[in-house]
Coordinates of C-alpha atoms and ligand atoms in Angstrom, one line a residue:
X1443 CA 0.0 0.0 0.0
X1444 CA 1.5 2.8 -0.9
X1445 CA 1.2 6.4 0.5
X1446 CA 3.4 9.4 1.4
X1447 CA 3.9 11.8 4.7
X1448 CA 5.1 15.4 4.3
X1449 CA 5.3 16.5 7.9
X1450 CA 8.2 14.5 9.8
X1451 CA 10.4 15.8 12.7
X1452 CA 14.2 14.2 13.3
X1453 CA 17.0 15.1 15.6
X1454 CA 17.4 18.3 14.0
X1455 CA 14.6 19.9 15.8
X1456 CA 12.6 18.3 18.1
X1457 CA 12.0 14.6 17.1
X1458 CA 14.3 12.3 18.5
X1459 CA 15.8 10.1 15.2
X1460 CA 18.2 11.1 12.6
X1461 CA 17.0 11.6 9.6
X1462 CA 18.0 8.0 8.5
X1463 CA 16.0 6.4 11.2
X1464 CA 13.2 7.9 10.2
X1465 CA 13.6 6.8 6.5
X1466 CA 14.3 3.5 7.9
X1467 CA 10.9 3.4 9.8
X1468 CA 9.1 4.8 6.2
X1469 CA 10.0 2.5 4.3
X1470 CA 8.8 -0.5 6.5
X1471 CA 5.3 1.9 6.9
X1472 CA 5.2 1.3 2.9
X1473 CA 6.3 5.7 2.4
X1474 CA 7.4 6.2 -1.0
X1475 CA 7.8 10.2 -0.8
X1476 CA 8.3 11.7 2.2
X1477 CA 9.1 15.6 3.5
X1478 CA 11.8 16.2 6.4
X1479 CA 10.2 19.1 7.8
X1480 CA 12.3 20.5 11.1
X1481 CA 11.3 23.5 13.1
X1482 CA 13.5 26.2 11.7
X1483 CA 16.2 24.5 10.5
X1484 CA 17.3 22.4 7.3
X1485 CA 20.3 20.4 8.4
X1486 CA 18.4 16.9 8.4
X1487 CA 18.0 16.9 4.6
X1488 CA 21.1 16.3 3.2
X1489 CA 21.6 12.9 5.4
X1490 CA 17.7 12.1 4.2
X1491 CA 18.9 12.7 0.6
X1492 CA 21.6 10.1 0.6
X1493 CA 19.2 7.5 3.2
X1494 CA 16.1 8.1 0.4
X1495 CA 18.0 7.2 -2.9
X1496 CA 19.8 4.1 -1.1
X1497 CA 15.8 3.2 -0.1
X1498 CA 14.0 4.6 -3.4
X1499 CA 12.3 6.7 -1.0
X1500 CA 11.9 10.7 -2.7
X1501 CA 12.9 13.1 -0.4
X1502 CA 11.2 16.3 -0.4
X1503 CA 13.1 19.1 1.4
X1504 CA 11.2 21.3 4.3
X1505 CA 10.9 23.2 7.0
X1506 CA 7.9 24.2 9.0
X1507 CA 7.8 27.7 10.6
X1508 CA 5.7 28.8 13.6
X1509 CA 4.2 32.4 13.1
X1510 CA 2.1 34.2 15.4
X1511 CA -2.0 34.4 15.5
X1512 CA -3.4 36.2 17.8
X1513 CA -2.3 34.8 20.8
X1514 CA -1.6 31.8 19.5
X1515 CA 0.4 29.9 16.5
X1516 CA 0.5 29.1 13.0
X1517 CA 2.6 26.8 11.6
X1518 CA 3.6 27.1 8.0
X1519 CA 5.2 24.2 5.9
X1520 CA 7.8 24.9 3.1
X1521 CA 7.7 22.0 0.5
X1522 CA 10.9 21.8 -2.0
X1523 CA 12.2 24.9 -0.8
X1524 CA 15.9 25.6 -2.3
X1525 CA 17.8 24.5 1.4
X1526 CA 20.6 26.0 0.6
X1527 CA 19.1 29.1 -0.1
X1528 CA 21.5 31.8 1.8
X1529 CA 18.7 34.4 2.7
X1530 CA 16.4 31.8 4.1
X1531 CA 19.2 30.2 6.0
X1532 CA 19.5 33.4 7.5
X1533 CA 16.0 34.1 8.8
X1534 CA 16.1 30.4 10.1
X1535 CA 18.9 31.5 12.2
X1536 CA 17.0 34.7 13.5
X1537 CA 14.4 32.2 14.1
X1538 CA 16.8 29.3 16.5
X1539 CA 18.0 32.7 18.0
X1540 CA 14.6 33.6 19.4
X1541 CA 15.2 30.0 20.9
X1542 CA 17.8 30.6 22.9
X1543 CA 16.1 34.1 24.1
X1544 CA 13.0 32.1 24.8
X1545 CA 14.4 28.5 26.4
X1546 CA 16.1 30.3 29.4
X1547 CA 12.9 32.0 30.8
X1548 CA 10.9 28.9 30.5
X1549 CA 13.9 27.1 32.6
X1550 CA 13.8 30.3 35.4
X1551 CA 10.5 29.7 35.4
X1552 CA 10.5 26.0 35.9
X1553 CA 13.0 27.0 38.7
X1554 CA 11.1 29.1 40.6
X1555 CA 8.2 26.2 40.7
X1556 CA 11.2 24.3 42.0
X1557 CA 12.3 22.2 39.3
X1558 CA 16.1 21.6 38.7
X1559 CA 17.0 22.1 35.5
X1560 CA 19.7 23.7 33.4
X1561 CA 19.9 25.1 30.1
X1562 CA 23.2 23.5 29.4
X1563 CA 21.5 20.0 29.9
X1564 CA 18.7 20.9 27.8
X1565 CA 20.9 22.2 24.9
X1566 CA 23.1 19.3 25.6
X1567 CA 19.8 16.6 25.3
X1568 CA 18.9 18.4 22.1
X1569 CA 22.3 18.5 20.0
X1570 CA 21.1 20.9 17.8
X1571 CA 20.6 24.7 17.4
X1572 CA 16.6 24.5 16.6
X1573 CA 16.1 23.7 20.8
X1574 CA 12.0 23.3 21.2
X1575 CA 9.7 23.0 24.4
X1576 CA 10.0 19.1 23.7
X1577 CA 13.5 19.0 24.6
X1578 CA 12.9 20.7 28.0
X1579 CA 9.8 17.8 28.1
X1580 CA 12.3 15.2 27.4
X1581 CA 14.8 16.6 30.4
X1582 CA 11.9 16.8 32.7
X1583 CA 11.0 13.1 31.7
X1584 CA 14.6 12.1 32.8
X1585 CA 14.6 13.9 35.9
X1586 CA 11.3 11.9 37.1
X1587 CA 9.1 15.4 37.7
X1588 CA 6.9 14.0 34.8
X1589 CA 5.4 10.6 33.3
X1590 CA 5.5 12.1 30.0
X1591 CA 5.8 14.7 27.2
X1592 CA 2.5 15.4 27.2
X1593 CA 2.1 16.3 31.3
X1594 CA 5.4 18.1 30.8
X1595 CA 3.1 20.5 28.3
X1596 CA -0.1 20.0 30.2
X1597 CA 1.2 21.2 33.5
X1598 CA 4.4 23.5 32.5
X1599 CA 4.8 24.1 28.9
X1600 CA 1.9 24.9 27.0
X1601 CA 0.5 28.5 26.1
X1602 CA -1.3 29.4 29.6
X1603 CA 0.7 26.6 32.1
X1604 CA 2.6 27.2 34.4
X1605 CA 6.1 28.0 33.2
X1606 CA 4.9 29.2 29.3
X1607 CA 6.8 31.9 28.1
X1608 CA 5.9 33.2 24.3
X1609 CA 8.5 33.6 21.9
X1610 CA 9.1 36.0 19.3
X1611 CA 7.2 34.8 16.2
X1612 CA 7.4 36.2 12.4
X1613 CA 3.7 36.6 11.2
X1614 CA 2.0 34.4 8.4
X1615 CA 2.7 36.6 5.8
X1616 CA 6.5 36.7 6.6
X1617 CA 6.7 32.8 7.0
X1618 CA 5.0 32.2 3.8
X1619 CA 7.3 35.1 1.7
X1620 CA 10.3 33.4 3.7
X1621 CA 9.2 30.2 1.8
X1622 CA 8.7 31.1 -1.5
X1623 CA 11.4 33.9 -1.8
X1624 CA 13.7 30.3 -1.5
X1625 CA 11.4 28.9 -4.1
X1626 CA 9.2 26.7 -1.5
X1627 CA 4.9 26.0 -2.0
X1628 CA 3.8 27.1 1.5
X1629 CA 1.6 24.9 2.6
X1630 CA -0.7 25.8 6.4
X1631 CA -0.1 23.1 8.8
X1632 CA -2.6 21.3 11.1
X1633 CA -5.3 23.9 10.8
X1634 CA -7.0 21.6 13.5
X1635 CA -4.8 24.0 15.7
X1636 CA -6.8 27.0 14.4
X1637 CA -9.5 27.8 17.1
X1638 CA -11.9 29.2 14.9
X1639 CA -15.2 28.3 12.9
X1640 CA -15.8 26.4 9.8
X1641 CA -16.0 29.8 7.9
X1642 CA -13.5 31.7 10.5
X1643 CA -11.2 28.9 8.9
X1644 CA -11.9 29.1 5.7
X1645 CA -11.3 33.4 5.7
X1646 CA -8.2 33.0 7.1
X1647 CA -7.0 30.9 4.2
X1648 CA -8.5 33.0 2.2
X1649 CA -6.3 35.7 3.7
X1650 CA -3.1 33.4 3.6
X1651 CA -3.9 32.6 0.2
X1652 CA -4.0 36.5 -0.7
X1653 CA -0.4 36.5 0.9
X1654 CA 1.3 33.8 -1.1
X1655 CA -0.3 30.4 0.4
X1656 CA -0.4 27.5 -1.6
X1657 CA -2.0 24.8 0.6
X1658 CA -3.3 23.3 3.6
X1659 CA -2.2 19.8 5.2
X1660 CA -6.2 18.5 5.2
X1661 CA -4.7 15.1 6.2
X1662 CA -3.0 15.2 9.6
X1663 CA -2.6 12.4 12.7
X1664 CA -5.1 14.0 14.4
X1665 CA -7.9 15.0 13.0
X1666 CA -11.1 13.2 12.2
X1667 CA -12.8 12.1 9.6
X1668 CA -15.0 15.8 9.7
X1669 CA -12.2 17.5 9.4
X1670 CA -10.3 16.3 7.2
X1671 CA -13.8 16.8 5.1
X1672 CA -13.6 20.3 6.6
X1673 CA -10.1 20.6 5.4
X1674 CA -10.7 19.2 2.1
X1675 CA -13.7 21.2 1.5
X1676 CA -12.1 24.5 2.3
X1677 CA -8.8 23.4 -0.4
X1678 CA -11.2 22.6 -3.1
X1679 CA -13.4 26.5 -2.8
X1680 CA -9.8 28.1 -2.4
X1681 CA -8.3 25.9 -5.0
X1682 CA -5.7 25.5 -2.3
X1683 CA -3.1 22.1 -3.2
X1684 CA -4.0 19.4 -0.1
X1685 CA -1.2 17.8 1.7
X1686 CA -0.8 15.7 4.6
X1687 CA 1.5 14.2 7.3
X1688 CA 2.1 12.3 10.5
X1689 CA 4.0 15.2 12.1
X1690 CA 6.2 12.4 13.9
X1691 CA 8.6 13.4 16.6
X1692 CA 9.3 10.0 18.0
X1693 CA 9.3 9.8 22.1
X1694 CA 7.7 13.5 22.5
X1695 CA 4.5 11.7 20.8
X1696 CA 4.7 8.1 21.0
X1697 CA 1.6 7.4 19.6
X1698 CA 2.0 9.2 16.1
X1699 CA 4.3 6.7 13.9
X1700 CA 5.9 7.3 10.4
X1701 CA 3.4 7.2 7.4
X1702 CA 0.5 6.2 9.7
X1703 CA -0.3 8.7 12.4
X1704 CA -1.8 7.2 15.2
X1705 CA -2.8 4.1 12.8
X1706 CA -5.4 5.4 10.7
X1707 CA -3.6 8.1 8.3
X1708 CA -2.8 7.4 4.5
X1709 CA -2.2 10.5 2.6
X1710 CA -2.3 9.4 -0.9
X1711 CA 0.4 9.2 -3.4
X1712 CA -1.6 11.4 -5.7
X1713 CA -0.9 14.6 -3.5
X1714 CA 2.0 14.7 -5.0
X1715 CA 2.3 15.7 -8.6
X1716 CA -0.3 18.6 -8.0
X1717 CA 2.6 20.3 -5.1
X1718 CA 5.5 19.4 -7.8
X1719 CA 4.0 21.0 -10.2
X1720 CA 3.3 24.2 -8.3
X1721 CA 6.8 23.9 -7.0
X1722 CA 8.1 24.4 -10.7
X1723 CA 5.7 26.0 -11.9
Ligands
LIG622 P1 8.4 25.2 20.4 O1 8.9 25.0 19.0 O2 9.5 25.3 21.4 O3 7.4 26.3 20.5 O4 7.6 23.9 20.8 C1 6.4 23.6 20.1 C2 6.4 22.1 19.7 O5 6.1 21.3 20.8 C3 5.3 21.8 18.7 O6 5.8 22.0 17.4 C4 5.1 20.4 18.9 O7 6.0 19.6 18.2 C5 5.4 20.2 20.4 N1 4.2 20.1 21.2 C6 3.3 21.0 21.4 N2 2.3 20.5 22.3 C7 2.7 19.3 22.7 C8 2.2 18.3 23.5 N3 1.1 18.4 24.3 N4 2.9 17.1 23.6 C9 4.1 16.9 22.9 N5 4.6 17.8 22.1 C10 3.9 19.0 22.0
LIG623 ZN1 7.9 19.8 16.9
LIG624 FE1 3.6 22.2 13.9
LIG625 FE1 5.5 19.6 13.0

């Protein structure tokens, strides 16, 4: 059976395989394309290059950027962006900057509530320069204060818990220009995280698509059958390109596996020559 999945995390970020353990785990989930999509950074593709062609697994290069919405987040995907694209290496960087202005707040925070953590062990967990809220979960995990990634968020990382601390975001419109000014097809990811109506939804594409969007990622771990009609519904009215993904991370969210979500995802094959095509348009 074959399908693809355009939304996957590796050690790069915030997911916790290289990029050739993922393409391992792909190509037993039956993946024949796949997208590396790390937060702000690109430095997982070459390795998924080289794994992919030794698999015959394509390898779509990515990046997914958050972007403020009110007071919460967009995510925006960039499929076959040009990765070594100087100027958008260089708002990445901004962007892993606002990391390391962010990360240390969140850790006096979790201080004060009287959890002992460092910095230099969460830097030293992640091994990379994109450092994310999950790595903190993960050194919180070790450390025995929580079960898991998800009570790390529930009680001290998410917007509104206990030590949250908002980061400096780009907006939508400067993510997506980011994107295509390095040649990219941004695509709006997991609009299940947009808290808004049917029709509140499908304006703000409409808006996006006014400032350079390309798509939305209809199929997605998890959302349900409704919405990914919901999805589907608004890309067809917006003639919007429809992509999906599993959004894997590995141990941060053990129940979302490569190519299959939480079991139930298949985002076709099909999905793809449509994106190509606007890629090189
Ligand atoms: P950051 O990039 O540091 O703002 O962290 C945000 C990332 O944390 C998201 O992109 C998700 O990958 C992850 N995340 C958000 N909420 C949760 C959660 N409840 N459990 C696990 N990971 C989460
Ligand atoms: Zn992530
Ligand atoms: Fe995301
Ligand atoms: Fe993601």
């Amino acid at each position: 059976m074959s399908r693809i999945d355009l939304h996957l995390h590796t050690t790069h970020s915030d997911g916790s395989l290289p990029p050739a353990d993922v393409l391992t785990l792909a190509g037993k989930s039956g993946v024949t394309a796949l997208a590396i999509t790390d937060h702000d950074i690109v430095g997982g593709i070459p390795e998924a290059m080289d794994v992919g062609e030794r698999l015959g697994i394509e390898v779509i290069p990515g990046v997914e950027i958050s972007s403020r919405y009110g007071d919460g987040e967009l995510h925006i995907l960039g499929y076959f962006i040009d990765w070594k694209d100087a100027e958008l290496n260089r708002r990445l960087a901004t962007l892993r900057n606002s990391r390391h202005d962010r990360n240390p707040r969140i850790i006096e925070k979790l201080n004060e509530l009287g959890l002992a953590v460092t910095y230099d062990e969460v830097r030293a967990l992640a091994g990379t320069e994109s450092v994310g809220r999950p790595h903190i979960a993960r050194v919180l995990m070790s450390k025995g204060y929580v079960a898991s990634a998800k009570e790390a968020f529930d009680r001290y990382l998410s917007e509104g818990a206990a030590a949250y601390v908002p980061r400096d975001l780009p907006a939508p419109a400067e993510a997506i220009t980011w994107i295509r000014a390095a040649r990219g097809v941004a695509v709006l990811a997991h609009p299940t995280w947009v808290k808004e109506s049917a029709e509140g939804l499908y304006r703000l594409c409409d808006k996006l698509k006014g400032e350079g969007l390309g798509g939305i990622e209809v199929h997605y771990s998890t959302h349900t059958a409704q919405q990914t009609a919901e999805y589907l519904n608004i890309a067809k009215r917006l003639d919007l390109l429809v992509t999906g993904g599993s959004d894997f991370h590995g141990l941060t969210k053990p129940d979302i596996e490569v190519g299959v979500g939480r079991g139930g995802l298949k985002v076709p094959e099909q999905l793809l020559g449509p994106l190509k095509k606007a890629a090189f348009a």
